[in-house]
Amino acid sequence: MTLGGWIIMTLSVSFVTLLLAWSLYRVLRDSGPAPNDDDGEEDGE
Amino acid sequence: MHTPGKKREAWATQLGVILAVMGSAVGLGNFLRFPGLAAKYEGGAFMIPYFTALLFLGLPLCWAEWALGRYGGNRGHNSGPGIFRAVSSKRFVPYGGVLVLIVPIVIYMYYVFIEAWCLAYAWYMLTGQLALGKNSAEYVKFFDNFVGGSRDGVLFGAGGGPTLSFVALCFLLNFTLIYRGLSKGIEWFCRWAMPALILCAIVVVIRVLTLGTPNPAEPEWNVLNGLGFMWNPHTDKIPFGEALQNPQMWMEAAGQIFFSISVGFGTIITYSSYLRRRDDVALSALTGAAGNEFCEVALGGLMTIPAAFVFLGPVACEHCGSSFDLGFKTLPMIFQYMPLGQIVGTLFFILLFLAAVTSSVAMLQPGVALMEEGLGMRRKTSVLWLGLLTMLGTGFIVFFSKNLVALNTFDFWVGTLAIYLLATAEAILFGWVLGIKQGMAEIDAGAKIRVPRILGFILKYVTPVYLLGVIALWIRQQIMVSKDNQFRAIADDPVVRWSVVFIVAVSLLLGVLTFFSLRRWRKAERARQEATP
């Protein structure tokens, strides 16, 4: 495996892993009830 | 449109909808198609157009689909035509939403057949029936027998029992989940299936990366060189800069992002229509896409090609062929060489099966949504009618099984071309009909992250141009090729012709259902206006 291969593999795998980890962290951190202006249970239309 | 006072379906949790969307996106392409393409196009060099397409095509369209879906859902619509109508009530706009029905329903018809292969292969691997030795011809023969590749109608004869049983099992599972509803069926299933899928994939990746040099007679066939085969920019063959000038590679990278992330499939837009008014779409869309990319790049990219390389070597790897060849002919043989191969092989096909089910069940929801809100059917009736329609289509695919011609025809016209068209329609709907100002406001409503402002410009100008360019290049390439030319095959091959007739008939049927739905919605609106003093 060449140095170029190592760099591309490491950057690609790290990027997608960190992106998922950060997104999931934000989702779980903010997973409290959202300030909804409707409950979505009833639809008046 | 929802009946006033009727309880509206909704997701139970934000994580639940994200896992459901992630499940709809993660499929066979992540573990079979992506590694094959990356290895084919100078490995590492492929990642440049791949990530460019992710940033300018995949992610923007994801945000647009999530926002359009929630916009329609909060105006009482969960079906494609309804969501399109919520954006613009001009006479023909809602008919653009028919594609939101055609794409997933027709793809389901053949996808469930492939799903059955995954389930069957997991079973056969577990029970040792796939231990066919180290002769590749045996695996080709096994696959052809199982899918009925020798002649049309063979699976409806004496030997087709096992295949039909696995197809029936998959149908039963999908329709049970869809009948149970959004939260109790799809969300419940994806909440455990997605972590299970990722766990299976991690086990397989660890096994592959610890294989070392399994064949001492071939010291070059080792894991590091296997990773190199997949990821090296191949500067010794073609310079990196020259590799990047290959337009075919840019087109295929865009196509891969597109199919992998499931934009233009009609599933994200439908799923997000069940969100509440202030539910986040910005972070959810990003997380769903990130989960799909993780499965594709970090798991799929480290698994399939290195495994094939260490046992078969570089020459055989270059001829791994299509996704089906790699997944159902090459890999089962590789698991026979591998220590603990029976367990790893079973886990691999279980993960493919879970990836397929979470995708296929998503393909049914758009159809159910139209029948419920457009035609006023109850869940039981809508599931029954959709079951009959898709069973007819799957029966067609299973009957015309010779060389998988019908399956490939459906995949070409709907699984490729119609997806491009739907994504283009959605990009135009968001950027030009709804308008960027309102569209961005929709993405920002309830957002837990702030999307970059440049997204508006990208969605209005870059994405549609990028998409139209890719479609034009793709059509040109399809017309130019002499082998497997799908345009010419309509005249030459009766199975291709009948397949196209079938797709047109299903499309017309869905168009007629949309017509009646629109009439019903207009009538309901008139009645409401008259009732208002």
XYZ file of C-alpha atoms in Angstrom:
578
model
C 0.000 0.000 0.000
C 1.430 3.342 -1.022
C 1.638 6.492 1.097
C -1.060 8.035 -1.122
C -3.316 5.070 -0.433
C -2.761 5.384 3.324
C -3.520 9.112 3.252
C -6.701 8.761 1.189
C -7.956 5.802 3.217
C -7.242 7.432 6.570
C -8.787 10.757 5.580
C -11.886 9.150 4.037
C -12.553 6.712 6.869
C -11.821 9.316 9.562
C -14.017 11.924 7.892
C -17.115 9.718 7.679
C -16.564 8.238 11.148
C -16.100 11.627 12.809
C -19.048 13.089 10.914
C -21.309 10.279 12.141
C -19.957 10.457 15.690
C -20.418 14.241 15.868
C -23.934 14.085 14.328
C -25.055 11.315 16.665
C -23.585 13.170 19.632
C -25.591 16.271 18.691
C -28.761 14.229 18.183
C -28.425 12.462 21.531
C -27.380 15.644 23.350
C -30.373 17.586 22.081
C -32.850 14.722 22.198
C -35.070 16.421 24.776
C -38.622 17.295 23.752
C -38.635 19.854 20.977
C -40.626 23.056 21.477
C -43.328 22.000 19.016
C -46.056 24.385 18.155
C -48.246 21.414 17.349
C -48.229 17.897 18.621
C -48.732 16.406 15.232
C -51.412 14.149 16.581
C -54.355 16.075 15.233
C -54.497 17.600 11.838
C -56.989 20.287 11.310
C -56.610 20.622 7.571
C -55.115 14.827 2.859
C -55.866 13.894 6.412
C -59.396 13.722 7.603
C -60.005 16.387 10.255
C -59.873 14.904 13.723
C -58.238 11.692 12.512
C -55.088 10.733 14.406
C -52.023 11.445 12.293
C -49.174 8.962 12.179
C -45.846 10.262 13.487
C -42.392 9.065 14.434
C -41.874 8.326 18.102
C -38.336 9.727 18.389
C -35.815 11.718 16.367
C -33.310 8.870 16.576
C -36.015 6.511 15.301
C -36.638 8.497 12.112
C -32.888 8.933 11.558
C -32.323 5.177 11.843
C -35.261 4.530 9.511
C -33.841 6.921 6.890
C -30.363 5.476 7.401
C -31.847 2.009 6.966
C -33.586 3.024 3.755
C -30.259 4.321 2.417
C -27.914 1.545 3.519
C -28.281 -1.334 1.108
C -26.334 -3.779 -1.009
C -24.673 -0.908 -2.868
C -22.760 0.116 0.263
C -21.053 -3.240 0.642
C -20.833 -4.454 -2.957
C -21.188 -1.634 -5.501
C -19.069 1.041 -3.800
C -15.931 -1.097 -3.221
C -16.145 -2.433 -6.774
C -16.343 1.070 -8.247
C -13.587 2.484 -6.051
C -11.244 -0.343 -6.985
C -12.153 0.020 -10.666
C -11.463 3.763 -10.823
C -7.920 4.120 -9.491
C -8.996 3.487 -5.887
C -8.038 6.622 -4.035
C -8.611 8.947 -6.988
C -12.274 7.906 -7.014
C -12.781 9.464 -3.599
C -12.280 13.013 -4.975
C -15.325 12.979 -7.304
C -17.128 10.856 -4.712
C -16.870 13.434 -1.922
C -17.455 16.295 -4.384
C -20.740 14.642 -5.376
C -21.589 14.143 -1.704
C -21.142 17.862 -0.975
C -22.794 19.306 -4.099
C -25.396 16.687 -4.904
C -26.077 14.199 -2.108
C -26.231 16.374 0.994
C -28.066 19.350 -0.610
C -30.693 17.024 -2.075
C -31.010 15.264 1.268
C -31.754 18.549 3.023
C -34.185 19.516 0.262
C -36.047 16.183 0.476
C -36.338 16.303 4.253
C -37.598 19.901 4.125
C -40.072 19.245 1.282
C -41.431 16.179 3.075
C -42.037 17.992 6.356
C -43.512 20.955 4.445
C -46.048 18.667 2.753
C -46.713 16.655 5.906
C -47.604 19.757 7.877
C -50.093 20.675 5.187
C -51.811 17.330 5.537
C -50.001 15.315 2.869
C -47.728 12.262 3.108
C -47.890 11.023 -0.480
C -45.712 12.277 -3.326
C -48.519 13.896 -5.339
C -49.884 15.462 -2.154
C -46.506 16.901 -1.144
C -45.956 18.293 -4.655
C -49.454 19.790 -4.500
C -48.722 21.368 -1.129
C -45.808 23.208 -2.735
C -47.758 24.275 -5.811
C -51.397 23.682 -6.660
C -50.844 24.401 -10.374
C -52.655 21.771 -12.396
C -49.745 19.558 -13.487
C -47.287 19.961 -10.590
C -48.850 17.205 -8.423
C -48.373 14.742 -11.288
C -44.606 15.181 -10.833
C -45.188 13.485 -7.501
C -46.294 10.303 -9.298
C -42.571 9.568 -9.625
C -42.442 9.405 -5.803
C -44.778 6.410 -6.188
C -43.389 4.776 -9.332
C -39.748 4.696 -8.222
C -40.085 2.929 -4.849
C -42.950 0.613 -5.835
C -41.292 -0.651 -9.017
C -37.878 -0.954 -7.361
C -39.488 -2.959 -4.541
C -40.741 -5.477 -7.112
C -37.200 -6.630 -7.928
C -35.424 -5.581 -4.768
C -37.429 -8.049 -2.685
C -36.154 -10.822 -4.981
C -32.548 -9.788 -4.265
C -33.416 -9.547 -0.581
C -34.550 -13.170 -0.751
C -31.124 -14.164 -2.133
C -29.457 -12.535 0.896
C -31.724 -14.364 3.332
C -31.270 -17.644 1.495
C -27.485 -17.271 1.320
C -27.360 -16.495 5.078
C -29.343 -19.685 5.717
C -27.302 -21.805 3.308
C -24.059 -20.437 4.754
C -25.202 -21.199 8.303
C -26.309 -24.735 7.454
C -23.195 -25.506 5.403
C -25.091 -25.908 2.117
C -22.856 -23.245 0.550
C -19.690 -25.209 1.320
C -19.144 -26.052 -2.338
C -15.369 -26.305 -2.257
C -12.881 -24.030 -3.939
C -14.043 -24.275 -7.533
C -15.600 -20.979 -8.625
C -17.766 -22.702 -11.269
C -19.729 -24.436 -8.495
C -20.750 -21.081 -7.018
C -21.771 -19.713 -10.409
C -23.895 -22.828 -10.978
C -25.450 -22.596 -7.503
C -26.389 -18.945 -8.051
C -27.823 -19.581 -11.513
C -29.920 -22.455 -10.190
C -31.165 -20.418 -7.267
C -32.184 -17.343 -9.294
C -33.436 -19.341 -12.264
C -30.851 -17.939 -14.631
C -31.028 -20.841 -17.107
C -34.486 -20.234 -18.570
C -37.673 -18.241 -18.055
C -40.309 -19.824 -15.849
C -37.959 -22.380 -14.320
C -38.571 -21.104 -10.784
C -42.272 -21.886 -11.115
C -41.387 -25.493 -11.864
C -40.338 -28.338 -9.592
C -36.978 -26.899 -8.519
C -38.136 -23.391 -7.664
C -39.649 -24.175 -4.264
C -36.782 -22.915 -2.081
C -36.418 -19.639 -4.002
C -40.149 -18.931 -3.934
C -40.264 -19.771 -0.210
C -37.554 -17.226 0.576
C -39.291 -14.606 -1.593
C -42.577 -15.324 0.228
C -40.845 -14.991 3.613
C -39.420 -11.608 2.628
C -42.828 -10.436 1.386
C -44.420 -11.520 4.656
C -41.808 -9.699 6.743
C -42.057 -6.475 4.723
C -45.839 -6.354 4.711
C -46.085 -7.254 8.407
C -43.820 -4.312 9.220
C -45.695 -1.920 6.964
C -49.054 -3.109 8.342
C -47.884 -2.467 11.919
C -47.388 1.160 10.931
C -44.714 3.781 10.995
C -43.722 3.782 14.637
C -44.616 0.223 15.674
C -43.412 -1.360 12.444
C -40.691 0.505 10.542
C -39.231 2.511 13.429
C -39.281 -0.434 15.829
C -37.539 -2.684 13.274
C -34.878 -0.129 12.290
C -34.067 0.665 15.924
C -32.611 -2.800 16.392
C -31.807 -3.795 12.802
C -29.443 -0.885 12.121
C -27.236 -1.387 15.211
C -27.283 -5.155 14.498
C -26.235 -4.524 10.894
C -23.351 -2.262 11.953
C -22.261 -4.777 14.592
C -22.215 -7.622 12.017
C -20.231 -5.411 9.634
C -17.673 -4.494 12.315
C -17.149 -8.195 13.135
C -16.610 -8.969 9.428
C -14.208 -6.005 9.018
C -12.146 -7.096 12.046
C -11.940 -10.640 10.650
C -10.850 -9.365 7.232
C -8.258 -6.943 8.624
C -6.702 -9.675 10.796
C -6.315 -12.178 7.961
C -2.652 -11.274 7.468
C -1.164 -13.405 4.669
C -3.413 -16.474 4.604
C -1.604 -18.117 1.685
C 2.153 -18.442 2.460
C 2.803 -19.441 -1.166
C 1.602 -15.955 -2.220
C 3.182 -13.503 0.243
C 2.067 -10.537 -1.852
C -1.560 -11.482 -1.336
C -1.845 -9.868 2.066
C -4.299 -7.525 3.754
C -2.142 -4.421 3.333
C -1.868 -4.967 -0.401
C -5.597 -5.729 -0.455
C -6.264 -2.336 1.117
C -3.812 -0.843 -1.353
C -5.730 -2.431 -4.246
C -8.816 -0.611 -3.017
C -7.334 2.720 -1.875
C -4.054 3.394 -3.771
C -4.339 6.218 -6.310
C -2.413 3.913 -8.720
C 0.138 6.550 -9.548
C 2.380 3.928 -11.140
C -0.216 3.134 -13.844
C -2.004 6.431 -14.385
C -0.846 9.714 -12.788
C -3.230 11.006 -10.135
C -4.024 14.146 -12.135
C -4.781 12.142 -15.259
C -7.025 9.747 -13.340
C -9.095 12.724 -12.178
C -9.718 13.781 -15.782
C -11.795 10.704 -16.511
C -15.416 11.971 -17.001
C -16.769 8.444 -16.669
C -15.375 8.288 -13.134
C -17.068 11.577 -12.168
C -20.348 10.323 -13.542
C -20.155 6.987 -11.772
C -19.112 8.647 -8.493
C -22.137 10.954 -8.721
C -24.340 7.954 -9.498
C -22.978 6.043 -6.534
C -23.615 8.924 -4.097
C -27.017 9.293 -5.532
C -28.123 5.671 -5.226
C -26.340 5.120 -1.978
C -27.768 8.069 -0.116
C -31.262 7.274 -1.488
C -32.107 10.705 -2.832
C -34.649 10.481 -5.622
C -36.048 7.225 -4.278
C -39.163 8.822 -2.803
C -38.488 7.342 0.609
C -36.850 10.273 2.453
C -39.521 12.731 1.299
C -42.247 10.340 2.464
C -40.618 9.510 5.795
C -40.001 13.166 6.630
C -43.629 14.036 5.902
C -44.476 12.324 9.196
C -42.352 14.801 11.162
C -43.984 17.392 13.361
C -43.921 21.075 12.474
C -40.952 22.016 14.682
C -38.995 18.756 14.391
C -35.431 19.218 13.222
C -34.571 18.329 9.638
C -31.107 19.900 9.294
C -29.278 17.671 11.788
C -31.435 14.622 11.070
C -30.655 14.749 7.340
C -26.952 15.141 8.046
C -26.943 12.246 10.528
C -28.835 9.955 8.174
C -26.400 10.708 5.357
C -23.378 10.373 7.682
C -24.581 6.941 8.843
C -24.905 5.810 5.263
C -21.435 7.122 4.389
C -19.932 5.413 7.438
C -21.412 2.062 6.353
C -20.206 2.588 2.803
C -16.710 4.029 3.204
C -15.557 2.865 6.633
C -17.182 -0.578 6.580
C -17.781 -1.483 2.923
C -14.446 0.047 1.892
C -12.458 -2.085 4.307
C -14.307 -5.346 3.855
C -15.163 -6.721 0.450
C -12.195 -6.000 -1.823
C -9.417 -6.774 0.713
C -11.153 -10.105 1.496
C -11.315 -11.020 -2.181
C -7.720 -9.872 -2.759
C -6.009 -11.948 -0.054
C -7.547 -15.203 -1.312
C -7.828 -14.629 -5.054
C -5.032 -12.160 -5.783
C -4.988 -9.001 -7.921
C -5.734 -10.596 -11.284
C -8.920 -12.312 -10.119
C -9.944 -9.161 -8.218
C -9.834 -7.120 -11.392
C -12.459 -9.490 -12.773
C -14.702 -9.572 -9.705
C -17.437 -8.248 -12.011
C -20.780 -6.768 -11.027
C -22.153 -6.414 -7.507
C -24.091 -9.652 -7.942
C -21.009 -11.526 -9.142
C -18.930 -10.210 -6.261
C -21.574 -10.786 -3.589
C -23.155 -14.059 -4.635
C -20.472 -15.853 -6.642
C -17.049 -14.668 -5.435
C -17.545 -13.946 -1.732
C -19.265 -17.264 -0.838
C -16.181 -19.039 -2.190
C -13.852 -16.718 -0.282
C -15.624 -17.588 2.970
C -14.653 -21.225 2.339
C -10.961 -20.270 2.369
C -11.283 -18.066 5.449
C -10.743 -19.341 8.980
C -14.140 -19.052 10.772
C -15.509 -18.442 7.276
C -18.864 -20.101 7.934
C -19.630 -17.728 10.825
C -18.240 -14.665 9.054
C -20.099 -15.571 5.851
C -23.365 -16.005 7.733
C -22.906 -12.631 9.441
C -22.073 -11.033 6.087
C -25.274 -12.260 4.438
C -27.319 -11.390 7.538
C -25.996 -7.847 7.325
C -26.862 -7.712 3.607
C -30.345 -9.035 4.422
C -30.919 -6.457 7.188
C -29.657 -3.707 4.875
C -32.084 -4.920 2.202
C -35.133 -5.182 4.500
C -34.681 -1.713 5.988
C -34.546 -0.405 2.399
C -37.415 -2.431 0.953
C -39.857 -1.642 3.737
C -39.187 2.061 3.082
C -40.177 1.530 -0.548
C -43.689 0.472 0.473
C -44.572 3.505 2.594
C -45.070 5.956 -0.329
C -47.670 3.650 -1.895
C -49.486 3.097 1.382
C -49.472 6.863 2.009
C -51.252 7.588 -1.311
C -53.857 4.866 -0.853
C -54.642 6.074 2.667
C -54.704 9.824 2.190
C -55.635 9.968 -1.487
C -58.171 7.176 -1.782
C -59.320 7.081 1.850
C -58.418 3.422 2.332
C -57.808 1.907 5.734
C -54.346 0.514 6.518
C -55.459 -3.101 6.025
C -56.979 -2.427 2.596
C -54.091 -0.296 1.359
C -51.526 -2.898 2.456
C -53.568 -5.631 0.758
C -53.820 -3.776 -2.579
C -50.177 -2.765 -2.538
C -49.288 -6.363 -1.697
C -51.220 -7.631 -4.717
C -49.661 -5.069 -7.062
C -46.093 -5.700 -5.931
C -46.646 -9.461 -5.916
C -47.664 -9.227 -9.547
C -44.476 -7.309 -10.351
C -42.229 -9.639 -8.373
C -43.942 -12.602 -10.036
C -43.067 -11.055 -13.399
C -39.412 -10.632 -12.373
C -39.200 -14.147 -10.941
C -40.837 -15.666 -14.028
C -38.576 -13.874 -16.527
C -35.478 -14.929 -14.640
C -33.294 -15.995 -17.557
C -30.036 -14.040 -17.270
C -31.979 -11.696 -14.957
C -33.097 -9.724 -18.042
C -36.370 -8.452 -16.535
C -34.635 -7.459 -13.299
C -31.936 -5.561 -15.152
C -34.522 -3.824 -17.345
C -36.514 -2.649 -14.307
C -33.259 -1.511 -12.707
C -32.221 0.466 -15.780
C -35.477 2.328 -16.466
C -36.666 2.870 -12.909
C -33.715 2.042 -10.619
C -31.504 4.435 -12.586
C -33.238 6.760 -15.076
C -36.414 7.475 -13.065
C -34.324 8.185 -9.958
C -32.364 10.850 -11.816
C -35.628 12.354 -13.069
C -37.231 12.378 -9.619
C -34.185 13.976 -8.023
C -34.164 16.652 -10.743
C -37.884 17.258 -10.213
C -37.303 17.628 -6.470
C -34.370 20.000 -6.954
C -36.484 22.199 -9.252
C -39.467 21.996 -6.906
C -37.327 23.139 -3.981
C -35.144 25.719 -5.691
C -37.511 27.212 -8.225
C -41.134 26.441 -7.262
C -41.031 26.675 -3.464
C -38.185 29.158 -3.791
C -34.840 29.256 -2.037
C -35.928 31.846 0.540
C -38.889 29.799 1.706
C -36.990 26.527 1.281
C -34.108 27.667 3.470
C -36.570 28.967 6.045
C -38.163 25.510 6.029
C -34.775 23.831 6.637
C -34.027 26.322 9.424
C -37.357 25.789 11.195
C -36.630 23.772 14.344
C -33.055 23.158 13.157
C -30.544 21.948 15.732
C -27.643 22.997 13.501
C -27.288 25.916 11.140
C -26.767 24.787 7.564
C -24.310 26.906 5.528
C -26.033 29.798 3.692
C -24.306 28.792 0.471
C -26.643 25.781 0.400
C -29.335 27.996 -1.111
C -27.118 28.891 -4.074
C -25.993 25.265 -4.469
C -29.560 23.965 -4.441
C -30.839 26.567 -6.876
C -28.036 26.472 -9.435
C -25.307 23.912 -8.852
C -27.364 20.802 -8.023
C -29.822 21.025 -10.958
C -27.003 21.745 -13.436
C -24.840 18.968 -11.955
C -27.818 16.578 -12.169
C -28.776 17.503 -15.727
C -25.134 17.154 -16.751
C -24.897 13.701 -15.203
C -28.179 12.618 -16.849
C -27.005 13.876 -20.264
C -23.645 12.104 -19.917
C -25.329 8.946 -18.706
C -27.863 8.841 -21.559
C -25.092 9.544 -24.086
C -23.026 6.726 -22.637
C -26.002 4.325 -22.706
C -26.750 5.142 -26.345
C -23.102 4.739 -27.336
C -22.516 1.325 -25.752
C -23.029 -1.627 -28.008
C -23.204 -4.357 -25.358
C -26.287 -4.404 -23.103
C -27.747 -1.376 -24.870
C -31.108 -1.002 -23.145
C -32.537 1.343 -25.771
C -31.830 -1.070 -28.616
C -32.909 -4.065 -26.522
C -36.525 -2.843 -26.526
C -36.697 -3.674 -30.216
C -34.527 -6.777 -30.062
C -35.527 -8.634 -26.898
C -39.192 -9.498 -26.176
C -38.574 -9.828 -22.414
C -37.125 -6.314 -22.321
C -40.103 -5.087 -24.342
C -42.631 -6.715 -22.008
C -40.762 -5.404 -18.992
C -41.008 -1.856 -20.329
C -44.725 -2.377 -21.096
C -45.208 -3.593 -17.515
C -43.448 -0.527 -16.078
C -45.544 1.785 -18.270
C -48.742 -0.004 -17.174
C -47.852 0.356 -13.476
C -46.963 4.017 -14.039
C -50.306 4.655 -15.743
C -52.155 2.927 -12.922
C -50.392 5.111 -10.355
C -51.150 8.157 -12.520
C -54.863 7.250 -12.530
C -54.828 6.768 -8.737
C -53.226 10.201 -8.439
C -55.942 11.689 -10.672
C -58.684 10.306 -8.410
C -56.795 11.423 -5.302
C -56.505 14.967 -6.630
C -60.207 14.997 -7.465
C -61.021 13.802 -3.953
C -58.808 16.450 -2.344
C -60.354 19.224 -4.431
C -63.847 18.031 -3.525
C -62.966 17.949 0.183
C -61.556 21.470 -0.043
C -64.686 22.764 -1.780
C -66.900 21.136 0.843
C -64.821 22.739 3.603
C -65.007 26.155 1.962
C -68.773 25.878 1.618
C -69.091 24.819 5.244
C -67.065 27.839 6.412
C -69.429 30.747 7.075
